[in-house]
């Protein structure tokens, strides 16, 4: 079955059954491998993207639920200033270790900063609790979120 | 420029090694095979030289400079988050006088004959390759200088390389590296004794944290390519149904419903390998499809019947009784000083305790995945593997090919922690490509596959007994460590820890106790045992550092002062004097156990943490210190325990001494990571077996630490670095002190002694059952 999607501002056609999780559509059908598989059960956040601006776990989101809505993946997240600020803070603080979870972390962090430009530590805890990093980069993720928030406030 | 070579193959080192070999009471005969050449040496080999792959420091293998001035450094060690692609490259770049922004890194494929040891475990990459990579950079720099001198017809002593150019001192002429590269390649490679290494005072990048990760930009933009990300034309995606019980065999399968799933292309049997499992594929039935989801759905539709084999009744709960019986009777003695048994019977204040560590899964965020293709009789593999050469050997033997016809490309590893040292999953990809007439096949492991078919951290029970003298100090120390050995994965019937396993933090306790007896009971394995970050140091460190805390409290002493008094004054102990003949494969002369450094990290961590400050009820500080992988670590953890047992960790102070520090920012990152992972070991995640099968499946029942539980503050205190001290390990040694420091803190906060991991958060009630006292 053919469906039309809009990914990172680009309209694309995919041939997949409507129950196929968006994760595999992005990775296997469209070759956007920046979005990662970590658990397949909505437990780890490695597969996070934005659908219509909201963070979504693509491993438990069927393709059918994303049709007609704009999708942003890590490959496209740097196209706006919040995404760029987050990426820059991540680099400045050397957040990544293996880096595998970081696409999902970045997508969650961008969503957080869009919703609350002045996040408290509690905000960070609740926004990021769904993202596992087995390498243990949590302290730097927290610091990078605060840094990006500051950057965004000082250079609006 | 002076020559400075504290740990490489310089004159001092060779003398030191000869001396230590002589001290062994004769010369050991050591034969190794390296790239097809058999070398016989009459001296004991240490470090990388003792690894099958050995050391290669040929600059032509590792450096190429392009006419546009780009410097390409080949990194031969896999990148799994430790930052080695950046760190080894910056060592080469520094000695080469390369400009970091022009340095590019390329990952070496599996080829130990060409690159030297690529086996990336044991926290060895920098320990073993700091000096060789310095030599690579220095040799390349000298070849560029020689090429410029030849071009200008001036003596080499008149030219100097600086920031990617060679200058002629007298005339101010200059040539860029790019202009000289072609000629430099043909200059003779300097002999080791001619090499001029930099004086550490002149380092630009080494020890500076000024170099950003070479992969950071790709990672934040989603461009970094891991094993799971390989894509080839015509590639199929495979998901495999494997026997749930180790040693199980396929009896029968019905593929009809699987083949009816849209997108499924073929169902293929993978033969099983007789036990021991080694690193061979487990066997089973593979579903191959046009995308991962179809393969997953296809596997769900498979009907498979197994013969579950000899391990079908293994039950890890019952196995605890086996471990208890094992530690409650005398066993093989591996270190004996004085007469601990008699001293324990003599009376005095006597303590005994047993500490339990469950099986652990690695659960790297990237599950195992590998891709293979066979074309014109040659196989090419893309895989996230810590042991590239072992992967190549496995594929070579599974396919019956010549080694030269097998290429293993090493992708980025999305975490590994020891799991990806064992390349069974890459073997699956190769077999499936062969079954599909060479078509590219990517094998995908789901999280459930990963949790249920890991090479687990060994379960263990540690029993400690001590008797205290009138001054409260121990007169006798008895430690029995019961755990299956990793050797059982390779050798049928292997039982109990071997020298390299009890060598991790058990045998070499540097405590001044007159009577010491350490024993290793034989314990069988019923599953695949592997290496998990810091390995047996976790169980030993947990038990020993908890027990010392118990002794201090029993003696009415401060745990810090008590431990320092037991360690005694600073001295450099020959590990062999502690019955440690292994010493992580390192020279006992270059790497003695330095009690001064151990004391120093304890003093640093405690003073930074404000040890001794008074705290309200329900809050406490706990200390633990361990020496592992040639590095010293001490942690003080501050804990707050709620009335319902909820654990909050406001702060961790971790003092660390790894000798020479090449990339301090990555050292800090590794310590932060080790701290978080150590807290997961302490609080969460336990693998159990029933009816031979793993009972956990995903992050719901094998939880790991998440952001809200992470300490708000991890304060790292790196001991002042000296390049006089050879580098110790970094990736692993931060982990062992974490669980005991937390449990000691909880004791300080609540009076509750925890001897069984994981402790849960909130604290679980399972503690008392495992504890005899
Ligand atoms: S892969 Fe989607 S939440 Fe883990
Ligand atoms: S950086 Fe490795 S899992 Fe997060």
mmCIF file with all atom_site columns, N, CA and C and ligand atoms in Angstrom, chain A residues 95-102 105 132-137 141, chain B residues 80-81 364-366 413-415 417, ligand 2:
data_model
loop_
_atom_site.group_PDB
_atom_site.id
_atom_site.type_symbol
_atom_site.label_atom_id
_atom_site.label_alt_id
_atom_site.label_comp_id
_atom_site.label_asym_id
_atom_site.label_entity_id
_atom_site.label_seq_id
_atom_site.pdbx_PDB_ins_code
_atom_site.Cartn_x
_atom_site.Cartn_y
_atom_site.Cartn_z
_atom_site.occupancy
_atom_site.B_iso_or_equiv
_atom_site.pdbx_formal_charge
_atom_site.auth_seq_id
_atom_site.auth_comp_id
_atom_site.auth_asym_id
_atom_site.auth_atom_id
_atom_site.pdbx_PDB_model_num
ATOM   1  N  N   . UNK A 1 95  ? 28.666 15.786 24.891 1.00 0.00 ? 95  UNK A N   1
ATOM   2  C  CA  . UNK A 1 95  ? 27.674 14.920 25.541 1.00 0.00 ? 95  UNK A CA  1
ATOM   3  C  C   . UNK A 1 95  ? 27.827 13.460 25.129 1.00 0.00 ? 95  UNK A C   1
ATOM   4  N  N   . UNK A 1 96  ? 27.959 13.228 23.837 1.00 0.00 ? 96  UNK A N   1
ATOM   5  C  CA  . UNK A 1 96  ? 27.857 11.853 23.342 1.00 0.00 ? 96  UNK A CA  1
ATOM   6  C  C   . UNK A 1 96  ? 29.019 11.001 23.804 1.00 0.00 ? 96  UNK A C   1
ATOM   7  N  N   . UNK A 1 97  ? 28.709 9.781  24.171 1.00 0.00 ? 97  UNK A N   1
ATOM   8  C  CA  . UNK A 1 97  ? 29.759 8.765  24.271 1.00 0.00 ? 97  UNK A CA  1
ATOM   9  C  C   . UNK A 1 97  ? 29.613 7.908  23.013 1.00 0.00 ? 97  UNK A C   1
ATOM   10 N  N   . UNK A 1 98  ? 28.930 6.763  23.092 1.00 0.00 ? 98  UNK A N   1
ATOM   11 C  CA  . UNK A 1 98  ? 28.767 6.008  21.842 1.00 0.00 ? 98  UNK A CA  1
ATOM   12 C  C   . UNK A 1 98  ? 27.876 6.758  20.874 1.00 0.00 ? 98  UNK A C   1
ATOM   13 N  N   . UNK A 1 99  ? 26.987 7.580  21.394 1.00 0.00 ? 99  UNK A N   1
ATOM   14 C  CA  . UNK A 1 99  ? 26.154 8.415  20.534 1.00 0.00 ? 99  UNK A CA  1
ATOM   15 C  C   . UNK A 1 99  ? 24.867 7.779  20.066 1.00 0.00 ? 99  UNK A C   1
ATOM   16 N  N   . UNK A 1 100 ? 24.703 6.490  20.326 1.00 0.00 ? 100 UNK A N   1
ATOM   17 C  CA  . UNK A 1 100 ? 23.571 5.777  19.740 1.00 0.00 ? 100 UNK A CA  1
ATOM   18 C  C   . UNK A 1 100 ? 22.225 6.311  20.211 1.00 0.00 ? 100 UNK A C   1
ATOM   19 N  N   . UNK A 1 101 ? 22.128 6.666  21.487 1.00 0.00 ? 101 UNK A N   1
ATOM   20 C  CA  . UNK A 1 101 ? 20.849 7.133  22.032 1.00 0.00 ? 101 UNK A CA  1
ATOM   21 C  C   . UNK A 1 101 ? 20.606 8.609  21.736 1.00 0.00 ? 101 UNK A C   1
ATOM   22 N  N   . UNK A 1 102 ? 21.633 9.304  21.223 1.00 0.00 ? 102 UNK A N   1
ATOM   23 C  CA  . UNK A 1 102 ? 21.578 10.763 21.258 1.00 0.00 ? 102 UNK A CA  1
ATOM   24 C  C   . UNK A 1 102 ? 20.562 11.364 20.300 1.00 0.00 ? 102 UNK A C   1
ATOM   25 N  N   . UNK A 1 105 ? 17.591 11.477 22.368 1.00 0.00 ? 105 UNK A N   1
ATOM   26 C  CA  . UNK A 1 105 ? 17.757 12.459 23.447 1.00 0.00 ? 105 UNK A CA  1
ATOM   27 C  C   . UNK A 1 105 ? 17.565 13.870 22.896 1.00 0.00 ? 105 UNK A C   1
ATOM   28 N  N   . UNK A 1 132 ? 16.597 6.386  27.516 1.00 0.00 ? 132 UNK A N   1
ATOM   29 C  CA  . UNK A 1 132 ? 17.684 5.670  28.201 1.00 0.00 ? 132 UNK A CA  1
ATOM   30 C  C   . UNK A 1 132 ? 19.011 5.963  27.505 1.00 0.00 ? 132 UNK A C   1
ATOM   31 N  N   . UNK A 1 133 ? 20.037 6.201  28.314 1.00 0.00 ? 133 UNK A N   1
ATOM   32 C  CA  . UNK A 1 133 ? 21.405 6.226  27.797 1.00 0.00 ? 133 UNK A CA  1
ATOM   33 C  C   . UNK A 1 133 ? 22.205 5.221  28.610 1.00 0.00 ? 133 UNK A C   1
ATOM   34 N  N   . UNK A 1 134 ? 22.571 4.133  28.003 1.00 0.00 ? 134 UNK A N   1
ATOM   35 C  CA  . UNK A 1 134 ? 23.304 3.092  28.738 1.00 0.00 ? 134 UNK A CA  1
ATOM   36 C  C   . UNK A 1 134 ? 24.752 3.532  28.997 1.00 0.00 ? 134 UNK A C   1
ATOM   37 N  N   . UNK A 1 135 ? 25.257 4.448  28.175 1.00 0.00 ? 135 UNK A N   1
ATOM   38 C  CA  . UNK A 1 135 ? 26.614 4.958  28.417 1.00 0.00 ? 135 UNK A CA  1
ATOM   39 C  C   . UNK A 1 135 ? 26.649 5.915  29.608 1.00 0.00 ? 135 UNK A C   1
ATOM   40 N  N   . UNK A 1 136 ? 25.485 6.388  30.037 1.00 0.00 ? 136 UNK A N   1
ATOM   41 C  CA  . UNK A 1 136 ? 25.449 7.233  31.228 1.00 0.00 ? 136 UNK A CA  1
ATOM   42 C  C   . UNK A 1 136 ? 25.802 8.683  30.984 1.00 0.00 ? 136 UNK A C   1
ATOM   43 N  N   . UNK A 1 137 ? 25.263 9.263  29.924 1.00 0.00 ? 137 UNK A N   1
ATOM   44 C  CA  . UNK A 1 137 ? 25.577 10.668 29.634 1.00 0.00 ? 137 UNK A CA  1
ATOM   45 C  C   . UNK A 1 137 ? 24.599 11.635 30.299 1.00 0.00 ? 137 UNK A C   1
ATOM   46 N  N   . UNK A 1 141 ? 23.835 15.613 29.505 1.00 0.00 ? 141 UNK A N   1
ATOM   47 C  CA  . UNK A 1 141 ? 22.585 15.965 28.812 1.00 0.00 ? 141 UNK A CA  1
ATOM   48 C  C   . UNK A 1 141 ? 21.887 17.083 29.576 1.00 0.00 ? 141 UNK A C   1
ATOM   49 N  N   . UNK B 2 80  ? 33.539 2.522  20.728 1.00 0.00 ? 80  UNK B N   1
ATOM   50 C  CA  . UNK B 2 80  ? 32.272 2.116  21.340 1.00 0.00 ? 80  UNK B CA  1
ATOM   51 C  C   . UNK B 2 80  ? 31.776 3.139  22.337 1.00 0.00 ? 80  UNK B C   1
ATOM   52 N  N   . UNK B 2 81  ? 32.296 4.374  22.213 1.00 0.00 ? 81  UNK B N   1
ATOM   53 C  CA  . UNK B 2 81  ? 31.849 5.410  23.128 1.00 0.00 ? 81  UNK B CA  1
ATOM   54 C  C   . UNK B 2 81  ? 32.956 5.877  24.046 1.00 0.00 ? 81  UNK B C   1
ATOM   55 N  N   . UNK B 2 364 ? 23.564 -2.905 25.726 1.00 0.00 ? 364 UNK B N   1
ATOM   56 C  CA  . UNK B 2 364 ? 24.012 -1.716 24.987 1.00 0.00 ? 364 UNK B CA  1
ATOM   57 C  C   . UNK B 2 364 ? 22.814 -1.197 24.197 1.00 0.00 ? 364 UNK B C   1
ATOM   58 N  N   . UNK B 2 365 ? 22.738 0.138  24.036 1.00 0.00 ? 365 UNK B N   1
ATOM   59 C  CA  . UNK B 2 365 ? 21.537 0.662  23.382 1.00 0.00 ? 365 UNK B CA  1
ATOM   60 C  C   . UNK B 2 365 ? 21.405 0.155  21.947 1.00 0.00 ? 365 UNK B C   1
ATOM   61 N  N   . UNK B 2 366 ? 22.513 -0.055 21.277 1.00 0.00 ? 366 UNK B N   1
ATOM   62 C  CA  . UNK B 2 366 ? 22.421 -0.730 19.980 1.00 0.00 ? 366 UNK B CA  1
ATOM   63 C  C   . UNK B 2 366 ? 22.493 -2.227 20.236 1.00 0.00 ? 366 UNK B C   1
ATOM   64 N  N   . UNK B 2 413 ? 30.236 1.374  17.228 1.00 0.00 ? 413 UNK B N   1
ATOM   65 C  CA  . UNK B 2 413 ? 29.498 0.487  18.121 1.00 0.00 ? 413 UNK B CA  1
ATOM   66 C  C   . UNK B 2 413 ? 28.572 1.341  18.983 1.00 0.00 ? 413 UNK B C   1
ATOM   67 N  N   . UNK B 2 414 ? 27.274 1.023  18.943 1.00 0.00 ? 414 UNK B N   1
ATOM   68 C  CA  . UNK B 2 414 ? 26.335 1.773  19.772 1.00 0.00 ? 414 UNK B CA  1
ATOM   69 C  C   . UNK B 2 414 ? 26.327 1.223  21.185 1.00 0.00 ? 414 UNK B C   1
ATOM   70 N  N   . UNK B 2 415 ? 27.454 1.376  21.859 1.00 0.00 ? 415 UNK B N   1
ATOM   71 C  CA  . UNK B 2 415 ? 27.649 0.744  23.157 1.00 0.00 ? 415 UNK B CA  1
ATOM   72 C  C   . UNK B 2 415 ? 28.058 -0.701 22.954 1.00 0.00 ? 415 UNK B C   1
ATOM   73 N  N   . UNK B 2 417 ? 30.308 -2.636 25.960 1.00 0.00 ? 417 UNK B N   1
ATOM   74 C  CA  . UNK B 2 417 ? 30.524 -3.031 27.365 1.00 0.00 ? 417 UNK B CA  1
ATOM   75 C  C   . UNK B 2 417 ? 30.986 -4.469 27.528 1.00 0.00 ? 417 UNK B C   1
HETATM 76 S  S1  . LIG C 3 .   ? 25.703 7.713  24.381 1.00 0.00 ? 2   LIG C S1  1
HETATM 77 FE FE1 . LIG C 3 .   ? 25.742 5.548  24.282 1.00 0.00 ? 2   LIG C FE1 1
HETATM 78 S  S2  . LIG C 3 .   ? 23.720 5.020  24.821 1.00 0.00 ? 2   LIG C S2  1
HETATM 79 FE FE2 . LIG C 3 .   ? 23.759 7.143  25.123 1.00 0.00 ? 2   LIG C FE2 1
#
